[in-house]
Amino acid sequence: MKKIYLSLALMAAFAGATAQQKPASAQALNYKADLKASGITLEKTTRIDSLLQSFVDQKKASSLVGFATKDGNVVYNKAFGFKDVENQIPASVDDYYILFSQTKAVTTVAFMTLVEKGLVSVDDPVSKYFPEISNQVATALNEDGTLETRPAKTPMTFAHLMSHSSGLGAGLVGKARRAEMEKKNAAGGAPVGPGQRTGGAGTARYLKDDMIALAKYPLGFDPGSEWNYHISTNMLGYMVEVISGKSLREYVKSTVLIPLGMSDTDWYYEPSAMNRFVKAYNGVDGDLIPQSNKFSEATISTVQTYAEGAIGLNGPIGDYAKFCQMLLNKGEYNGKRILKAETIEKMTRVNRLPAVNSGGKGFQFGLGFELYNADKKPVPEVSNTAFAWGGLYGTDYIVDPENNMIVLFYLNMPKHEPMYKPFLSKAYQLFK
């Protein structure tokens, strides 16, 4: 009997030791990490401080935030500059940034929850759920603006939408649509509606309206044959609405944002939230020039019906870090499972593009993310298993499973010099 008790005690001790050795990344982000235990010295963090402060001092950036974790331990989380330069209001890590295309990954994850529920497959034709979608490819644009077409060689699938290889709005079709818009504007088209947030979707008050209008056009290329960025995720967002029966905003919040504790991330806010937003500037000839804040101002709206799948989310860097950590944890964060581990693998390890595509040499894209490889990555320190994307105004993130790291870098500048890569390199060097 004593032997049995002894064996049970040894098993319990082993289990406890195993639990202690389990990487912190399996839990919530640890903001009280022992940097010394992680091998990080004051000298190394000071190098990053000096780099980021230099961007502000040289007026390359108005405000910025750098964030890095390893094994779930937050090892860097600092803001520099001013959220409001004119009034000298210091930047903080809690400031709201316009995330633009960082919205795309969130929409993609939300769609994949529908896949896991068995409501749809990534290889299903989009026409199964949206019969109006075109199965024709444009071959010529006539002088009168009409398009010559032929049947598509393969149907558009949801995998094509998530990898931006659907053909929607591409090539000659994009040219034809731009010409129509210019003609309409010249004739004094209808003003932008109150639900219109980005200036790129006409006067629609609902995403559905734009996608139905888009579906009337043929495709710019055969699905899967090329890469054409952006609009595919708007269609994916609309498909989330069709399949779930809920608005995109409602479904994303209930399945991704709220479970992850991303309480400050949204498409729309109450008026009191305006003071949380960083103001927009451009760095021009060694000076900071104020830019329009129309994107942050549009989040305060009485009409909150238009939420895009491709852009529109906003929030602080710490919120999106939770999302990135969930991806690193293979679908789980703080005890909440968003997706299965095998689903994350399917999204981030399989290239969905042809070897030669408009993204350039070595460019690969999975379901919602760029996939780094030996031929293409931002800095040499990044592993070949990392995946990432970013936003138009200078927000970037990377998830690196091999190094068990996430790194985020936030700016709010329509035009800016390259600052992300130097920071990214130094973030990796914290552990060397």
PDB file of C-alpha atoms in Angstrom, residues 108-256:
ATOM      1  CA  THR A 108     -11.298  35.783 -40.723  1.00  0.00           C
ATOM      2  CA  VAL A 109     -11.130  34.213 -37.260  1.00  0.00           C
ATOM      3  CA  ALA A 110     -14.833  34.954 -36.770  1.00  0.00           C
ATOM      4  CA  PHE A 111     -15.616  33.228 -40.070  1.00  0.00           C
ATOM      5  CA  MET A 112     -13.569  30.180 -39.054  1.00  0.00           C
ATOM      6  CA  THR A 113     -15.754  29.785 -35.957  1.00  0.00           C
ATOM      7  CA  LEU A 114     -18.623  29.207 -38.392  1.00  0.00           C
ATOM      8  CA  VAL A 115     -16.507  26.562 -40.115  1.00  0.00           C
ATOM      9  CA  GLU A 116     -15.915  24.816 -36.805  1.00  0.00           C
ATOM     10  CA  LYS A 117     -19.660  24.867 -36.106  1.00  0.00           C
ATOM     11  CA  GLY A 118     -20.145  22.912 -39.326  1.00  0.00           C
ATOM     12  CA  LEU A 119     -22.164  25.669 -40.979  1.00  0.00           C
ATOM     13  CA  VAL A 120     -19.737  26.138 -43.881  1.00  0.00           C
ATOM     14  CA  SER A 121     -16.465  24.778 -45.290  1.00  0.00           C
ATOM     15  CA  VAL A 122     -13.485  26.795 -46.475  1.00  0.00           C
ATOM     16  CA  ASP A 123     -13.726  24.942 -49.776  1.00  0.00           C
ATOM     17  CA  ASP A 124     -17.432  25.580 -50.300  1.00  0.00           C
ATOM     18  CA  PRO A 125     -18.296  27.737 -53.325  1.00  0.00           C
ATOM     19  CA  VAL A 126     -19.380  31.196 -52.192  1.00  0.00           C
ATOM     20  CA  SER A 127     -22.321  30.848 -54.615  1.00  0.00           C
ATOM     21  CA  LYS A 128     -23.773  28.154 -52.335  1.00  0.00           C
ATOM     22  CA  TYR A 129     -24.621  30.916 -49.862  1.00  0.00           C
ATOM     23  CA  PHE A 130     -24.700  33.891 -52.230  1.00  0.00           C
ATOM     24  CA  PRO A 131     -26.082  32.751 -55.627  1.00  0.00           C
ATOM     25  CA  GLU A 132     -25.705  36.257 -57.050  1.00  0.00           C
ATOM     26  CA  ILE A 133     -21.893  36.055 -56.997  1.00  0.00           C
ATOM     27  CA  SER A 134     -20.394  36.129 -60.483  1.00  0.00           C
ATOM     28  CA  ASN A 135     -18.958  33.066 -62.233  1.00  0.00           C
ATOM     29  CA  GLN A 136     -17.635  35.137 -65.148  1.00  0.00           C
ATOM     30  CA  VAL A 137     -14.153  36.629 -65.668  1.00  0.00           C
ATOM     31  CA  ALA A 138     -13.595  39.933 -67.484  1.00  0.00           C
ATOM     32  CA  THR A 139     -11.487  39.679 -70.642  1.00  0.00           C
ATOM     33  CA  ALA A 140     -11.828  43.167 -72.142  1.00  0.00           C
ATOM     34  CA  LEU A 141     -13.071  46.637 -71.225  1.00  0.00           C
ATOM     35  CA  ASN A 142     -14.992  48.336 -74.018  1.00  0.00           C
ATOM     36  CA  GLU A 143     -14.919  52.086 -74.666  1.00  0.00           C
ATOM     37  CA  ASP A 144     -18.477  52.418 -73.442  1.00  0.00           C
ATOM     38  CA  GLY A 145     -17.466  50.925 -70.088  1.00  0.00           C
ATOM     39  CA  THR A 146     -18.988  47.484 -70.642  1.00  0.00           C
ATOM     40  CA  LEU A 147     -16.944  44.344 -70.024  1.00  0.00           C
ATOM     41  CA  GLU A 148     -16.390  41.285 -72.214  1.00  0.00           C
ATOM     42  CA  THR A 149     -16.387  38.052 -70.198  1.00  0.00           C
ATOM     43  CA  ARG A 150     -15.830  34.307 -70.239  1.00  0.00           C
ATOM     44  CA  PRO A 151     -16.776  31.595 -67.717  1.00  0.00           C
ATOM     45  CA  ALA A 152     -14.440  31.263 -64.732  1.00  0.00           C
ATOM     46  CA  LYS A 153     -12.257  28.158 -64.758  1.00  0.00           C
ATOM     47  CA  THR A 154     -13.042  27.407 -61.133  1.00  0.00           C
ATOM     48  CA  PRO A 155     -15.713  28.615 -58.706  1.00  0.00           C
ATOM     49  CA  MET A 156     -14.833  31.138 -56.014  1.00  0.00           C
ATOM     50  CA  THR A 157     -14.484  29.512 -52.582  1.00  0.00           C
ATOM     51  CA  PHE A 158     -14.209  30.930 -49.080  1.00  0.00           C
ATOM     52  CA  ALA A 159     -10.510  30.018 -49.107  1.00  0.00           C
ATOM     53  CA  HIS A 160     -10.157  32.411 -52.051  1.00  0.00           C
ATOM     54  CA  LEU A 161     -11.834  35.182 -50.060  1.00  0.00           C
ATOM     55  CA  MET A 162      -9.557  34.647 -47.064  1.00  0.00           C
ATOM     56  CA  SER A 163      -6.393  34.594 -49.189  1.00  0.00           C
ATOM     57  CA  HIS A 164      -7.396  37.586 -51.356  1.00  0.00           C
ATOM     58  CA  SER A 165      -7.370  35.435 -54.475  1.00  0.00           C
ATOM     59  CA  SER A 166     -11.086  35.643 -55.307  1.00  0.00           C
ATOM     60  CA  GLY A 167     -10.812  37.984 -58.294  1.00  0.00           C
ATOM     61  CA  LEU A 168     -13.435  40.350 -56.845  1.00  0.00           C
ATOM     62  CA  GLY A 169     -12.975  43.922 -58.024  1.00  0.00           C
ATOM     63  CA  ALA A 170      -9.622  43.124 -59.638  1.00  0.00           C
ATOM     64  CA  GLY A 171      -7.953  44.093 -62.904  1.00  0.00           C
ATOM     65  CA  LEU A 172     -10.268  45.388 -65.602  1.00  0.00           C
ATOM     66  CA  VAL A 173     -13.216  45.230 -63.210  1.00  0.00           C
ATOM     67  CA  GLY A 174     -11.528  47.599 -60.790  1.00  0.00           C
ATOM     68  CA  LYS A 175     -10.758  49.937 -63.659  1.00  0.00           C
ATOM     69  CA  ALA A 176     -14.362  49.849 -64.852  1.00  0.00           C
ATOM     70  CA  ARG A 177     -15.736  50.492 -61.355  1.00  0.00           C
ATOM     71  CA  ARG A 178     -13.388  53.443 -60.800  1.00  0.00           C
ATOM     72  CA  ALA A 179     -14.452  54.959 -64.112  1.00  0.00           C
ATOM     73  CA  GLU A 180     -18.114  54.591 -63.155  1.00  0.00           C
ATOM     74  CA  MET A 181     -17.500  56.219 -59.781  1.00  0.00           C
ATOM     75  CA  GLU A 182     -15.635  59.143 -61.348  1.00  0.00           C
ATOM     76  CA  LYS A 183     -18.458  59.616 -63.815  1.00  0.00           C
ATOM     77  CA  LYS A 184     -21.049  59.548 -61.026  1.00  0.00           C
ATOM     78  CA  ASN A 185     -19.059  62.014 -58.917  1.00  0.00           C
ATOM     79  CA  ALA A 186     -18.665  64.375 -61.868  1.00  0.00           C
ATOM     80  CA  ALA A 187     -22.422  64.298 -62.344  1.00  0.00           C
ATOM     81  CA  GLY A 188     -22.951  65.239 -58.685  1.00  0.00           C
ATOM     82  CA  GLY A 189     -23.631  61.866 -57.124  1.00  0.00           C
ATOM     83  CA  ALA A 190     -25.431  61.347 -53.841  1.00  0.00           C
ATOM     84  CA  PRO A 191     -23.589  62.495 -50.716  1.00  0.00           C
ATOM     85  CA  VAL A 192     -22.007  60.010 -48.367  1.00  0.00           C
ATOM     86  CA  GLY A 193     -24.549  58.509 -46.003  1.00  0.00           C
ATOM     87  CA  PRO A 194     -24.251  58.637 -42.202  1.00  0.00           C
ATOM     88  CA  GLY A 195     -23.336  54.973 -42.001  1.00  0.00           C
ATOM     89  CA  GLN A 196     -20.492  55.383 -44.486  1.00  0.00           C
ATOM     90  CA  ARG A 197     -17.268  55.269 -42.525  1.00  0.00           C
ATOM     91  CA  THR A 198     -14.416  54.959 -44.972  1.00  0.00           C
ATOM     92  CA  GLY A 199     -15.317  56.913 -48.083  1.00  0.00           C
ATOM     93  CA  GLY A 200     -14.874  53.818 -50.250  1.00  0.00           C
ATOM     94  CA  ALA A 201     -18.295  52.245 -50.205  1.00  0.00           C
ATOM     95  CA  GLY A 202     -20.597  54.713 -51.912  1.00  0.00           C
ATOM     96  CA  THR A 203     -23.678  55.715 -49.936  1.00  0.00           C
ATOM     97  CA  ALA A 204     -24.528  52.317 -48.477  1.00  0.00           C
ATOM     98  CA  ARG A 205     -25.719  52.075 -44.896  1.00  0.00           C
ATOM     99  CA  TYR A 206     -25.192  48.320 -44.741  1.00  0.00           C
ATOM    100  CA  LEU A 207     -22.347  46.086 -45.888  1.00  0.00           C
ATOM    101  CA  LYS A 208     -24.950  43.940 -47.647  1.00  0.00           C
ATOM    102  CA  ASP A 209     -25.797  46.782 -50.037  1.00  0.00           C
ATOM    103  CA  ASP A 210     -22.203  47.151 -51.193  1.00  0.00           C
ATOM    104  CA  MET A 211     -21.654  43.436 -51.648  1.00  0.00           C
ATOM    105  CA  ILE A 212     -24.823  42.969 -53.680  1.00  0.00           C
ATOM    106  CA  ALA A 213     -23.675  45.832 -55.908  1.00  0.00           C
ATOM    107  CA  LEU A 214     -20.193  44.291 -56.219  1.00  0.00           C
ATOM    108  CA  ALA A 215     -21.616  40.885 -57.162  1.00  0.00           C
ATOM    109  CA  LYS A 216     -23.129  42.373 -60.315  1.00  0.00           C
ATOM    110  CA  TYR A 217     -19.635  42.672 -61.787  1.00  0.00           C
ATOM    111  CA  PRO A 218     -17.579  39.821 -63.261  1.00  0.00           C
ATOM    112  CA  LEU A 219     -14.304  38.766 -61.641  1.00  0.00           C
ATOM    113  CA  GLY A 220     -10.939  40.269 -62.560  1.00  0.00           C
ATOM    114  CA  PHE A 221      -9.222  36.883 -62.783  1.00  0.00           C
ATOM    115  CA  ASP A 222      -9.894  33.190 -62.210  1.00  0.00           C
ATOM    116  CA  PRO A 223     -10.215  32.484 -58.477  1.00  0.00           C
ATOM    117  CA  GLY A 224      -6.958  31.158 -57.055  1.00  0.00           C
ATOM    118  CA  SER A 225      -4.817  32.343 -59.966  1.00  0.00           C
ATOM    119  CA  GLU A 226      -3.635  35.693 -58.570  1.00  0.00           C
ATOM    120  CA  TRP A 227      -3.570  37.940 -55.482  1.00  0.00           C
ATOM    121  CA  ASN A 228      -5.625  41.125 -55.260  1.00  0.00           C
ATOM    122  CA  TYR A 229      -5.817  42.754 -51.874  1.00  0.00           C
ATOM    123  CA  HIS A 230      -8.622  44.072 -49.693  1.00  0.00           C
ATOM    124  CA  ILE A 231     -12.191  43.741 -50.941  1.00  0.00           C
ATOM    125  CA  SER A 232     -12.388  39.958 -50.518  1.00  0.00           C
ATOM    126  CA  THR A 233     -12.583  40.347 -46.734  1.00  0.00           C
ATOM    127  CA  ASN A 234     -15.577  42.663 -47.089  1.00  0.00           C
ATOM    128  CA  MET A 235     -17.346  39.873 -48.944  1.00  0.00           C
ATOM    129  CA  LEU A 236     -16.206  37.449 -46.244  1.00  0.00           C
ATOM    130  CA  GLY A 237     -17.704  39.786 -43.639  1.00  0.00           C
ATOM    131  CA  TYR A 238     -21.006  39.807 -45.475  1.00  0.00           C
ATOM    132  CA  MET A 239     -20.923  36.007 -45.640  1.00  0.00           C
ATOM    133  CA  VAL A 240     -20.479  35.970 -41.856  1.00  0.00           C
ATOM    134  CA  GLU A 241     -23.758  37.882 -41.677  1.00  0.00           C
ATOM    135  CA  VAL A 242     -25.531  35.587 -44.147  1.00  0.00           C
ATOM    136  CA  ILE A 243     -24.414  32.351 -42.485  1.00  0.00           C
ATOM    137  CA  SER A 244     -24.666  33.434 -38.842  1.00  0.00           C
ATOM    138  CA  GLY A 245     -27.869  35.424 -39.193  1.00  0.00           C
ATOM    139  CA  LYS A 246     -26.309  38.228 -37.163  1.00  0.00           C
ATOM    140  CA  SER A 247     -24.689  41.528 -38.078  1.00  0.00           C
ATOM    141  CA  LEU A 248     -20.930  41.323 -38.570  1.00  0.00           C
ATOM    142  CA  ARG A 249     -20.306  43.607 -35.607  1.00  0.00           C
ATOM    143  CA  GLU A 250     -22.556  41.560 -33.329  1.00  0.00           C
ATOM    144  CA  TYR A 251     -21.045  38.237 -34.395  1.00  0.00           C
ATOM    145  CA  VAL A 252     -17.409  39.388 -34.143  1.00  0.00           C
ATOM    146  CA  LYS A 253     -17.959  40.872 -30.718  1.00  0.00           C
ATOM    147  CA  SER A 254     -19.748  37.801 -29.352  1.00  0.00           C
ATOM    148  CA  THR A 255     -17.336  35.191 -30.750  1.00  0.00           C
ATOM    149  CA  VAL A 256     -13.949  36.956 -30.678  1.00  0.00           C
TER     150      VAL A 256
END
